[in-house]
Amino acid sequence: MNIKDIAKISGVGISTVSRVLNNSGVVSDATRARVMSVVKQYNYVPNSNARNLKMTQSNTIALMVKGISNPFFANMIKEVERQVHLRGCPLLIQHIEDGVDEIGAAVQLVKEKNLCGVIFMGGTYDHSEEEFKQLTVPFVLTTITTIKEVDPSVFSSVSIDDVHSAYKATNYLISLGHRSICFLARFPLVENTIGNRRLLGYKKALEEHGIPYDPAFVEDCEYAPSFGFAAAKRLMNKNKGATAMFAASDAIAIGVAKAVLSSGLSIPGDMSIVGFDGIEMAEYYHPSLDTISQPGVEMAHVSVETLFDLIAGETANKHIVFESLLVKRGSSRKIN
Amino acid sequence: MNIKDIAKISGVGISTVSRVLNNSGVVSDATRARVMSVVKQYNYVPNSNARNLKMTQSNTIALMVKGISNPFFANMIKEVERQVHLRGCPLLIQHIEDGVDEIGAAVQLVKEKNLCGVIFMGGTYDHSEEEFKQLTVPFVLTTITTIKEVDPSVFSSVSIDDVHSAYKATNYLISLGHRSICFLARFPLVENTIGNRRLLGYKKALEEHGIPYDPAFVEDCEYAPSFGFAAAKRLMNKNKGATAMFAASDAIAIGVAKAVLSSGLSIPGDMSIVGFDGIEMAEYYHPSLDTISQPGVEMAHVSVETLFDLIAGETANKHIVFESLLVKRGSSRKIN
DNA sequence: GATGTGTATCGAAACGATTCGAATGTCGAA
DNA sequence: TTCGACATTCGAATCGTTTCGATACACATC
């Protein structure tokens, strides 16, 4: 069942059916009604492969995401799907494994499927300006850290200020009297990752308060509870005097909390904890975990909006920086 | 840059390029090398819209999923993506909102994009045999409850035995001496949902031990901590004598635990808790939550495997039922 | 009646791939 | 030299759309 069949059955020309289906051009009401009734009767759905081929343009959006199973991203992905779907576009999701060239994969996908836009989510991008320029369709980087110096006019982005956010968290702990504050994040070999950016904020806060930076207080740690647990154990062994831990993700913070509590210590009695992200599970931990909350859903929403603006012809790339929020719930306390 | 260009530059015919790219038919080594070098030089990627159009067949898989942001599903989705990607196929993800006709949406997608397979994940399907039969491509139902009686030869499925799993959990609590056991799950208006199935197991265990079923011990509850929290509060108010709570998801169980702990009660001292799913966060809760663990990642893996077997020509539909596992971690205790 | 102006419609060409029947070239045997 | 057999390669037709230039008709104007 194709457009030709519909045309024949309706007793009209092919182009008329096309115009009816796409609401383009003029069609008399009578003809439109006749065609639509045939379309409905036969449950005709236009073939998008043919359409995309002819238009050299599909309406498919691709989402390239690292850490698809991280609850923080899971919520964002859901919102991206919702917003993209709302605009009548299919969403292709590709999970980016470590070490894969995201931009290259996207470039290939764009050529192959004539995508109309790409959203990149999460991780650290080590790409040059030339590589970004290979993307011939609009794209948005969401919660992504870029390493190389790339002209901001080349890409759009939605993010928070990681340095300042970590600075706020550390500052908060310092203001409560803590001076032995541990920091947990992922530090891949490359520089300037999210972990490194947050480390910068952590260091800056320490420095401003004359607290010497001690690498022994910092642990490399994947963004998951099990890694947070193990890293916190190591930190507690190394640094008997530590009174606070700042984790670069709530998933880590939950592991940290578990390590503290299962050692027989109390939170915030013996150890104060601050996480990062603002996932629901951290709020329902006991005690509820303090955190730097990112407006993930809103960021996802704005990412899609920005992308569709670009698709609609907007030429100026935007860089939207959201405010993170220090949420105090009771996993930190004032000490002497 | 299309196949014709590549052919011209390589000095060969169009079909030769096609045969080189698809490893079909005979091509002399010299020609193959020449064509491949041109392909590489120009970064040529075949247009899949044209390919799919001509073949009336794409290699795209669609995943229709309810509860995309539920951490249990998030892990499964990741595995589905990984497995599908491994087989060189793009993955289209569509989140199913409440009240949407999943099968209808999939049927449309199949017609529109000539998909080669569909995976449905999560939720309760209220579809007749005729509706399933409209799906003209292989598909697999993963962790899905079907309401209507549908001939099993019509679809493939991957699941656990919900009734028996809930029975195991309830039995466990009863074996510890509990007789006032609350149950929390989602009960939509339709019958035979996952919640209802697990309720059946819960009731069966009670009945076998001569414990009368009391509807006051059961609360309707979405699969998220906030709902678990509120429902547990209601249950504790209604039933002062309750000593245990069985939640139909770990997300709920975390909310329940929070409600109990924040009321000043202890787990498992004053209240025993068992969850369902086996998500990492429940393990790192304090105390670690007992749960009925489903092998989600493995189920996702097998779903993709089953789907690709069907795509490869396997004609017999399979129904794979995984064993759930009662994981005892310390959120339940023996009472007199 | 000839002409002009809109309105509604038509259908051929094109998008970029696959594929099959046909064509070309090479080589050994008759 | 001619022929068949085999190994390669070629290109036209096709998939199901969109779109643009062309057409057909009605009606008002001159």
XYZ file of C-alpha atoms (C1' of nucleotides) in Angstrom:
732
model
C 0.000 0.000 0.000
C 1.738 3.142 -1.228
C 0.877 6.642 -2.271
C 0.133 5.521 -5.799
C -2.464 3.039 -4.570
C -4.069 5.678 -2.403
C -4.127 8.031 -5.371
C -5.730 5.458 -7.610
C -8.377 4.462 -5.078
C -9.178 8.063 -4.287
C -9.326 8.884 -7.981
C -6.780 11.689 -7.695
C -3.187 12.268 -8.682
C -0.174 11.258 -6.669
C 0.836 14.791 -5.901
C -2.603 15.574 -4.572
C -2.318 12.786 -2.036
C 1.100 14.075 -1.102
C -0.271 17.567 -0.640
C -3.104 16.284 1.517
C -0.775 14.286 3.728
C 1.685 17.099 4.184
C -0.787 19.938 4.363
C 1.177 21.686 1.689
C -0.256 23.533 -1.267
C -3.937 23.945 -1.985
C -6.412 21.113 -2.034
C -10.173 21.489 -2.245
C -12.029 20.423 0.867
C -13.904 17.723 -1.002
C -10.725 16.152 -2.338
C -8.979 16.378 0.982
C -11.859 14.596 2.708
C -11.993 11.871 0.080
C -8.265 11.189 0.277
C -8.217 11.225 4.049
C -11.022 8.716 4.238
C -9.151 6.337 1.959
C -5.971 6.833 3.975
C -7.802 5.987 7.154
C -9.666 3.071 5.662
C -6.467 1.378 4.548
C -4.392 2.490 7.541
C -1.928 3.941 5.122
C 1.306 5.258 6.626
C 3.766 6.999 4.302
C 7.140 5.340 3.997
C 9.658 7.577 5.644
C 12.598 5.960 3.875
C 11.246 7.130 0.558
C 10.360 10.469 1.989
C 13.764 10.985 3.551
C 15.490 9.851 0.418
C 13.666 12.309 -1.762
C 14.026 15.144 0.725
C 17.651 14.249 1.567
C 16.516 15.103 5.083
C 14.925 13.046 7.793
C 13.267 14.295 10.928
C 15.173 11.896 13.146
C 17.125 13.162 16.127
C 20.013 11.203 17.597
C 20.989 11.199 21.241
C 24.564 10.178 21.937
C 24.843 9.503 25.621
C 27.449 8.335 28.077
C 26.225 6.686 31.245
C 22.753 5.810 30.037
C 22.062 3.913 33.241
C 23.045 6.688 35.620
C 19.753 7.742 37.257
C 20.543 11.395 36.721
C 20.869 10.864 32.987
C 17.976 8.441 32.877
C 15.649 11.261 33.875
C 17.175 13.561 31.328
C 16.861 10.968 28.594
C 13.214 10.535 29.413
C 12.637 14.254 29.048
C 14.596 14.405 25.806
C 12.490 11.583 24.422
C 9.310 13.309 25.548
C 10.218 16.629 24.002
C 11.486 15.152 20.762
C 8.446 12.911 20.463
C 6.206 15.899 21.129
C 7.624 17.482 18.003
C 6.786 14.398 15.976
C 10.345 13.217 15.560
C 11.762 9.745 16.132
C 14.686 9.471 18.540
C 17.705 7.330 17.890
C 19.719 6.576 21.012
C 23.290 5.502 20.955
C 25.206 4.696 24.078
C 28.799 5.821 23.900
C 31.231 3.336 25.344
C 34.496 4.571 26.777
C 37.043 5.343 24.136
C 34.585 5.746 21.284
C 34.785 8.854 19.125
C 31.326 10.332 19.693
C 31.545 13.019 17.067
C 32.822 10.590 14.473
C 29.981 8.218 15.245
C 27.509 11.055 14.943
C 28.979 12.292 11.674
C 28.590 8.831 10.238
C 25.024 8.577 11.501
C 24.154 11.942 10.003
C 25.483 10.940 6.590
C 23.867 7.564 6.758
C 20.421 8.617 7.906
C 20.265 12.307 7.049
C 19.512 13.137 10.652
C 18.212 16.591 11.351
C 19.933 17.081 14.680
C 22.062 15.519 17.394
C 22.168 15.874 21.151
C 25.298 14.818 22.972
C 24.888 14.060 26.643
C 27.446 13.520 29.367
C 31.134 12.902 29.418
C 34.238 14.723 28.350
C 34.934 15.558 24.731
C 38.434 15.687 23.439
C 37.663 17.030 19.986
C 39.148 19.749 17.868
C 37.210 22.492 16.187
C 37.631 20.711 12.846
C 35.965 17.624 14.188
C 32.972 19.571 15.454
C 32.714 21.268 12.093
C 32.274 17.925 10.386
C 28.821 17.811 11.893
C 26.694 19.216 9.132
C 23.499 19.401 11.168
C 22.589 21.340 14.312
C 23.715 19.825 17.591
C 23.774 20.599 21.293
C 26.222 19.480 23.956
C 24.436 18.814 27.225
C 26.300 18.376 30.522
C 29.495 17.881 28.599
C 32.976 19.075 29.330
C 35.113 19.970 26.350
C 38.823 19.758 26.653
C 40.232 21.518 23.648
C 39.814 25.212 23.104
C 36.966 25.383 20.625
C 35.427 28.583 19.320
C 32.067 28.864 21.149
C 30.374 29.961 17.960
C 30.887 26.439 16.618
C 28.577 24.624 19.026
C 25.674 25.088 21.400
C 25.724 23.844 24.949
C 23.634 23.414 28.051
C 25.502 23.004 31.297
C 26.136 24.151 34.817
C 29.258 25.786 36.138
C 31.077 22.759 37.527
C 33.903 24.704 39.076
C 31.610 27.071 40.884
C 29.223 24.306 41.943
C 31.995 22.307 43.553
C 33.270 25.516 45.066
C 29.855 26.109 46.643
C 29.720 22.608 48.107
C 33.212 22.794 49.540
C 32.615 26.291 50.839
C 29.509 25.087 52.584
C 31.413 22.340 54.370
C 34.162 24.784 55.315
C 31.584 27.206 56.634
C 30.367 24.430 58.914
C 33.849 24.240 60.365
C 35.258 21.325 58.363
C 38.898 21.491 57.392
C 39.566 17.856 56.530
C 37.334 17.406 53.536
C 37.665 14.489 51.150
C 36.735 14.697 47.495
C 35.632 11.822 45.266
C 35.267 11.995 41.502
C 36.316 10.290 38.326
C 39.665 11.423 36.997
C 40.406 9.891 33.625
C 43.850 10.415 32.212
C 42.866 13.415 30.141
C 42.710 16.777 31.806
C 39.820 19.130 32.245
C 37.155 16.466 32.691
C 34.090 17.036 34.840
C 35.999 15.483 37.726
C 38.909 17.849 37.205
C 36.638 20.861 36.898
C 34.959 20.020 40.167
C 38.338 19.387 41.721
C 39.281 22.933 40.713
C 36.301 24.315 42.597
C 37.158 22.161 45.578
C 40.741 23.411 45.568
C 39.681 27.010 45.112
C 37.472 26.883 48.191
C 40.225 25.293 50.238
C 42.716 27.853 49.067
C 40.474 30.785 49.836
C 40.264 29.587 53.393
C 43.923 28.846 53.781
C 43.426 25.114 53.966
C 46.322 23.302 52.319
C 45.375 20.934 49.526
C 46.239 17.331 50.330
C 46.051 14.792 47.465
C 45.561 12.045 50.019
C 42.062 13.447 50.545
C 41.116 12.874 46.922
C 40.102 9.540 45.407
C 39.426 8.479 41.855
C 36.013 6.903 41.666
C 33.484 5.863 39.027
C 30.020 7.362 39.264
C 28.318 4.459 41.027
C 27.638 3.470 44.648
C 29.972 0.475 44.662
C 32.920 2.639 43.643
C 31.952 5.336 46.115
C 31.825 2.727 48.828
C 35.275 1.378 48.067
C 36.830 4.808 47.642
C 35.333 6.044 50.899
C 36.769 3.036 52.718
C 40.188 3.850 51.334
C 39.843 7.490 52.326
C 38.785 6.634 55.849
C 41.731 4.322 56.235
C 44.171 6.883 54.973
C 42.765 9.907 56.724
C 41.563 9.177 60.200
C 40.901 12.847 60.791
C 38.563 13.446 57.868
C 35.251 14.958 58.951
C 33.546 15.469 55.610
C 33.267 13.959 52.165
C 32.201 15.709 49.013
C 31.249 13.342 46.211
C 30.994 14.454 42.601
C 27.768 12.498 42.165
C 24.896 11.353 44.350
C 25.493 7.786 43.234
C 28.980 8.042 44.701
C 27.627 9.822 47.779
C 25.277 6.925 48.472
C 28.203 4.529 48.396
C 30.137 6.870 50.655
C 27.267 7.074 53.102
C 27.028 3.323 53.169
C 30.737 3.027 53.889
C 30.493 5.505 56.733
C 27.366 4.020 58.286
C 28.494 0.435 57.937
C 31.720 1.347 59.732
C 29.575 2.191 62.717
C 30.009 5.926 62.270
C 27.094 8.290 62.066
C 26.061 10.865 59.472
C 26.360 13.757 60.082
C 27.614 13.046 63.615
C 30.976 11.649 62.630
C 31.052 12.443 58.959
C 29.357 15.078 56.856
C 28.484 14.220 53.275
C 27.579 16.290 50.255
C 26.742 14.775 46.905
C 26.147 16.123 43.420
C 23.275 15.853 40.895
C 20.078 15.841 42.916
C 18.683 12.395 42.215
C 15.592 11.266 44.066
C 17.291 8.313 45.731
C 19.654 10.623 47.614
C 16.741 12.513 49.064
C 15.237 9.287 50.349
C 18.465 7.982 51.751
C 18.608 8.028 55.522
C 19.809 10.501 56.428
C 18.740 12.474 53.374
C 21.898 13.500 51.586
C 22.887 17.091 51.022
C 23.708 17.739 47.421
C 24.455 20.144 44.659
C 21.361 19.753 42.572
C 21.376 20.215 38.816
C 18.066 20.943 37.094
C 18.462 17.911 34.864
C 14.979 17.714 33.444
C 14.945 21.400 32.688
C 18.355 21.134 31.082
C 17.125 18.296 28.890
C 14.089 20.326 27.942
C 16.123 23.385 27.025
C 18.564 21.245 25.073
C 15.796 19.995 22.840
C 14.355 23.481 22.530
C 17.717 24.897 21.547
C 18.257 22.124 19.043
C 14.914 22.698 17.368
C 15.531 26.416 17.242
C 18.714 25.709 15.335
C 16.893 23.287 13.065
C 14.265 25.931 12.439
C 16.957 28.211 11.119
C 18.363 30.012 14.150
C 21.976 30.586 13.256
C 23.469 31.805 16.517
C 24.785 29.082 18.778
C 23.794 29.452 22.417
C 25.553 28.512 25.592
C 23.086 28.132 28.392
C 24.495 27.777 31.868
C 22.068 26.711 34.554
C 22.416 27.487 38.206
C 23.096 24.546 40.456
C 21.475 24.562 43.849
C 22.972 23.623 47.180
C 20.297 21.501 48.837
C 20.734 21.120 52.583
C 18.941 18.104 53.958
C 20.824 16.981 57.001
C 23.836 14.918 56.021
C 26.191 17.725 57.092
C 26.645 19.361 60.445
C 28.507 22.202 62.047
C 31.579 21.143 63.990
C 33.472 23.023 66.695
C 28.868 11.921 -2.439
C 26.909 8.851 -3.488
C 27.562 5.427 -4.871
C 27.623 6.747 -8.400
C 30.393 9.182 -7.560
C 32.403 6.457 -5.909
C 31.899 4.266 -8.957
C 33.032 6.993 -11.305
C 36.092 7.881 -9.267
C 37.044 4.243 -8.867
C 36.482 3.670 -12.543
C 34.059 0.816 -11.963
C 30.347 0.240 -12.277
C 27.761 1.103 -9.639
C 26.949 -2.483 -8.911
C 30.573 -3.302 -8.318
C 30.778 -0.676 -5.606
C 27.620 -2.066 -4.106
C 29.059 -5.574 -4.124
C 32.249 -4.381 -2.497
C 30.385 -2.549 0.239
C 28.067 -5.418 0.998
C 30.539 -8.236 0.520
C 28.089 -9.871 -1.835
C 28.976 -11.514 -5.137
C 32.446 -11.830 -6.589
C 34.826 -8.947 -6.925
C 38.471 -9.239 -7.865
C 40.897 -8.354 -5.125
C 42.370 -5.513 -7.133
C 39.001 -3.898 -7.738
C 37.909 -4.348 -4.147
C 41.063 -2.645 -2.914
C 40.684 0.228 -5.352
C 37.067 0.844 -4.417
C 37.745 0.604 -0.709
C 40.542 3.121 -0.921
C 38.256 5.604 -2.657
C 35.532 4.953 -0.097
C 37.955 5.655 2.701
C 39.475 8.648 1.046
C 36.133 10.364 0.665
C 34.671 9.079 3.929
C 31.773 7.725 1.984
C 28.887 6.305 3.996
C 26.024 4.655 2.096
C 22.668 6.323 2.503
C 20.494 4.004 4.509
C 17.276 5.666 3.418
C 17.959 4.683 -0.167
C 19.090 1.266 0.909
C 16.048 0.652 3.084
C 13.751 1.933 0.397
C 15.105 -0.413 -2.213
C 15.242 -3.358 0.155
C 11.861 -2.526 1.730
C 13.662 -3.518 4.931
C 15.736 -1.585 7.377
C 17.984 -2.928 10.083
C 16.555 -0.633 12.720
C 15.211 -2.024 15.988
C 12.671 -0.136 18.065
C 12.438 -0.273 21.830
C 9.071 0.703 23.252
C 9.525 1.232 26.953
C 7.451 2.299 29.916
C 9.283 3.834 32.849
C 12.453 4.770 31.008
C 13.764 6.554 34.103
C 13.269 3.683 36.514
C 16.801 2.586 37.424
C 15.916 -1.051 36.912
C 14.852 -0.382 33.342
C 17.685 2.061 32.770
C 20.139 -0.791 33.184
C 18.144 -3.010 30.893
C 17.928 -0.314 28.253
C 21.663 0.110 28.368
C 22.139 -3.593 27.754
C 19.585 -3.635 24.940
C 21.391 -0.747 23.301
C 24.716 -2.491 23.709
C 23.511 -5.763 22.245
C 21.654 -4.172 19.365
C 24.587 -1.916 18.576
C 26.899 -4.911 18.669
C 24.883 -6.366 15.821
C 25.316 -3.225 13.794
C 21.753 -2.021 14.112
C 20.492 1.411 15.088
C 18.102 1.574 18.032
C 15.019 3.750 18.062
C 13.662 4.368 21.551
C 10.129 5.438 22.225
C 8.881 6.100 25.698
C 5.324 4.962 26.182
C 3.207 7.370 28.162
C 0.291 6.074 30.152
C -2.722 5.385 28.031
C -0.865 5.114 24.744
C -1.509 2.102 22.532
C 1.990 0.602 22.367
C 1.252 -1.970 19.727
C -0.498 0.545 17.528
C 2.442 2.897 17.834
C 4.817 0.078 16.944
C 2.723 -1.039 13.972
C 2.832 2.468 12.612
C 6.575 2.695 13.169
C 7.110 -0.597 11.392
C 5.155 0.527 8.339
C 6.785 3.907 8.338
C 10.381 2.812 8.747
C 10.361 -0.837 7.725
C 11.801 -1.794 11.095
C 13.195 -5.268 11.368
C 12.169 -5.896 14.971
C 10.614 -4.444 18.103
C 11.245 -4.940 21.793
C 8.537 -3.973 24.232
C 9.659 -3.360 27.774
C 7.706 -2.930 30.968
C 4.081 -2.322 31.758
C 0.813 -4.116 31.247
C -0.564 -4.823 27.804
C -4.254 -4.923 27.219
C -4.185 -6.127 23.632
C -6.062 -8.772 21.748
C -4.512 -11.450 19.613
C -5.554 -9.547 16.496
C -3.646 -6.492 17.601
C -0.478 -8.484 18.177
C -0.884 -10.047 14.780
C -0.778 -6.639 13.133
C 2.900 -6.566 13.942
C 4.441 -7.845 10.754
C 7.968 -8.079 12.138
C 9.469 -10.143 14.958
C 9.015 -8.749 18.448
C 9.676 -9.674 22.060
C 7.811 -8.670 25.201
C 10.215 -8.130 28.069
C 9.025 -7.827 31.678
C 5.523 -7.264 30.441
C 2.239 -8.507 31.781
C -0.442 -9.295 29.249
C -4.025 -9.118 30.291
C -6.005 -10.756 27.554
C -5.697 -14.422 26.804
C -3.402 -14.503 23.810
C -2.160 -17.637 22.110
C 1.495 -17.965 23.235
C 2.524 -18.941 19.732
C 1.772 -15.376 18.662
C 4.517 -13.650 20.640
C 7.820 -14.182 22.369
C 8.485 -13.066 25.907
C 11.140 -12.749 28.562
C 9.945 -12.470 32.116
C 10.022 -13.741 35.645
C 7.212 -15.443 37.499
C 5.707 -12.483 39.322
C 3.222 -14.492 41.324
C 5.806 -16.915 42.564
C 8.377 -14.189 43.242
C 5.978 -12.256 45.426
C 5.001 -15.520 47.056
C 8.653 -16.160 47.904
C 9.092 -12.724 49.450
C 5.934 -12.974 51.523
C 6.764 -16.495 52.542
C 10.152 -15.343 53.694
C 8.637 -12.683 55.916
C 6.117 -15.165 57.283
C 8.909 -17.635 57.987
C 10.540 -14.930 60.092
C 7.406 -14.792 62.186
C 5.651 -11.843 60.616
C 1.894 -11.957 60.349
C 1.076 -8.307 59.771
C 2.689 -7.730 56.426
C 1.898 -4.732 54.262
C 2.119 -4.793 50.496
C 2.772 -1.847 48.197
C 2.404 -1.887 44.435
C 0.789 -0.053 41.580
C -2.782 -1.157 40.877
C -4.150 0.489 37.769
C -7.792 0.031 37.013
C -7.248 -2.900 34.699
C -6.790 -6.307 36.186
C -3.870 -8.676 35.958
C -1.168 -6.028 35.997
C 2.232 -6.661 37.489
C 0.941 -5.240 40.748
C -2.007 -7.588 40.718
C 0.137 -10.570 39.872
C 2.433 -9.854 42.758
C -0.589 -9.297 44.960
C -1.729 -12.793 44.045
C 1.551 -14.240 45.262
C 1.311 -12.199 48.418
C -2.222 -13.457 49.064
C -1.284 -17.030 48.276
C 1.480 -17.017 50.883
C -0.829 -15.514 53.486
C -3.505 -18.038 52.720
C -1.164 -20.989 52.931
C -0.264 -19.920 56.420
C -3.776 -19.218 57.549
C -3.236 -15.480 57.742
C -6.392 -13.616 56.774
C -5.992 -11.142 53.921
C -6.665 -7.557 55.022
C -7.024 -4.928 52.268
C -6.029 -2.276 54.776
C -2.514 -3.675 54.550
C -2.283 -2.972 50.851
C -1.565 0.401 49.290
C -1.585 1.602 45.702
C 1.744 3.193 44.920
C 3.716 4.347 41.901
C 7.150 2.837 41.407
C 9.169 5.689 42.910
C 10.547 6.554 46.347
C 8.274 9.526 46.937
C 5.186 7.398 46.415
C 6.597 4.612 48.548
C 7.265 7.127 51.275
C 3.721 8.494 51.262
C 2.098 5.080 51.011
C 4.188 3.721 53.874
C 3.162 6.665 56.032
C -0.485 5.885 55.311
C 0.037 2.213 56.074
C 1.772 2.947 59.371
C -1.032 5.240 60.422
C -3.707 2.713 59.557
C -1.984 -0.375 60.879
C -0.114 0.243 64.103
C 0.623 -3.445 64.395
C 2.340 -3.941 61.053
C 5.787 -5.467 61.421
C 6.818 -5.850 57.792
C 6.416 -4.222 54.419
C 6.852 -5.851 51.064
C 7.248 -3.387 48.222
C 6.797 -4.375 44.597
C 9.891 -2.390 43.611
C 13.138 -1.315 45.241
C 12.358 2.294 44.407
C 9.222 1.964 46.509
C 11.130 0.092 49.204
C 13.584 2.960 49.519
C 10.697 5.353 50.100
C 9.234 2.927 52.606
C 12.528 2.643 54.443
C 12.793 6.401 54.602
C 9.283 6.648 56.030
C 10.066 4.075 58.678
C 13.439 5.504 59.663
C 12.272 9.091 59.667
C 9.450 8.103 62.012
C 12.134 7.156 64.487
C 11.599 3.453 64.018
C 14.411 1.108 63.134
C 14.931 -1.379 60.317
C 14.734 -4.279 60.861
C 14.189 -3.701 64.586
C 10.703 -2.276 64.326
C 9.927 -2.956 60.703
C 11.161 -5.511 58.225
C 11.330 -4.506 54.573
C 11.620 -6.476 51.371
C 11.801 -4.828 47.977
C 11.722 -6.045 44.397
C 14.042 -5.688 41.379
C 17.575 -5.733 42.733
C 18.825 -2.255 41.914
C 22.220 -1.185 43.171
C 20.890 1.698 45.262
C 18.913 -0.689 47.457
C 22.061 -2.608 48.270
C 23.787 0.583 49.341
C 20.895 1.818 51.416
C 21.492 1.631 55.120
C 20.483 -0.902 56.145
C 20.925 -2.752 52.858
C 17.492 -3.714 51.678
C 16.373 -7.285 51.183
C 14.879 -7.800 47.791
C 13.615 -10.113 45.134
C 16.238 -9.636 42.499
C 15.484 -9.949 38.805
C 18.385 -10.600 36.419
C 17.554 -7.488 34.438
C 20.693 -7.226 32.367
C 20.578 -10.883 31.486
C 16.909 -10.567 30.585
C 17.697 -7.653 28.300
C 20.489 -9.627 26.710
C 18.299 -12.651 26.084
C 15.532 -10.451 24.730
C 17.805 -9.109 22.042
C 19.142 -12.566 21.332
C 15.652 -13.963 20.959
C 14.646 -11.095 18.727
C 17.594 -11.588 16.408
C 16.954 -15.309 16.257
C 13.460 -14.530 15.038
C 14.801 -12.014 12.553
C 17.257 -14.632 11.317
C 14.365 -16.886 10.479
C 13.564 -18.783 13.646
C 9.835 -19.335 13.461
C 9.009 -20.695 16.902
C 8.156 -18.063 19.486
C 9.850 -18.571 22.823
C 8.762 -17.764 26.333
C 11.736 -17.485 28.599
C 11.028 -17.272 32.294
C 13.936 -16.285 34.502
C 14.316 -17.210 38.122
C 14.098 -14.355 40.577
C 16.342 -14.491 43.586
C 15.531 -13.680 47.191
C 18.484 -11.619 48.370
C 18.789 -11.366 52.154
C 20.812 -8.386 53.272
C 19.571 -7.379 56.651
C 16.421 -5.298 56.352
C 14.308 -8.148 57.757
C 14.526 -9.902 61.075
C 12.997 -12.812 62.896
C 10.327 -11.873 65.390
C 8.864 -13.974 68.209
C -15.615 35.113 -28.925
C -10.983 36.029 -27.318
C -8.279 36.803 -23.394
C -6.767 36.921 -18.715
C -6.771 35.303 -13.862
C -7.173 32.008 -10.384
C -7.877 27.563 -8.509
C -7.264 22.690 -8.426
C -4.908 19.031 -10.147
C -1.694 16.098 -12.746
C 2.524 13.293 -13.646
C 7.415 12.950 -14.847
C 11.819 13.325 -12.834
C 14.721 12.707 -9.072
C 16.595 11.089 -4.495
C 20.602 6.888 -3.786
C 20.733 2.475 -3.102
C 20.216 -3.014 -4.849
C 19.994 -6.606 -8.176
C 19.486 -9.348 -12.125
C 20.043 -10.248 -16.774
C 23.326 -9.108 -20.050
C 27.914 -8.059 -21.615
C 32.858 -8.235 -21.808
C 37.320 -10.357 -21.618
C 40.536 -14.268 -21.020
C 42.059 -18.632 -21.795
C 42.360 -23.385 -23.228
C 40.646 -26.865 -26.402
C 39.169 -28.279 -30.855
C 40.360 -19.352 -35.945
C 36.339 -20.475 -33.403
C 33.949 -21.772 -29.470
C 32.597 -22.625 -24.739
C 33.469 -21.884 -19.905
C 34.510 -19.025 -16.419
C 35.475 -14.832 -13.959
C 34.284 -10.084 -13.718
C 31.792 -6.260 -14.436
C 28.097 -3.299 -16.211
C 23.799 -0.497 -16.065
C 18.792 -0.249 -16.383
C 14.904 -0.843 -13.614
C 13.022 -0.348 -9.235
C 11.734 0.942 -4.327
C 7.912 5.132 -2.550
C 8.133 9.531 -1.920
C 8.268 15.074 -3.168
C 8.023 18.802 -6.224
C 7.860 21.699 -10.090
C 6.406 22.851 -14.516
C 2.425 22.032 -17.107
C -2.474 21.478 -17.724
C -7.401 21.981 -17.326
C -11.290 24.334 -16.158
C -14.369 28.131 -14.540
C -15.453 32.599 -14.660
C -15.021 37.533 -15.326
C -13.480 41.093 -18.512
C -12.892 43.209 -22.730
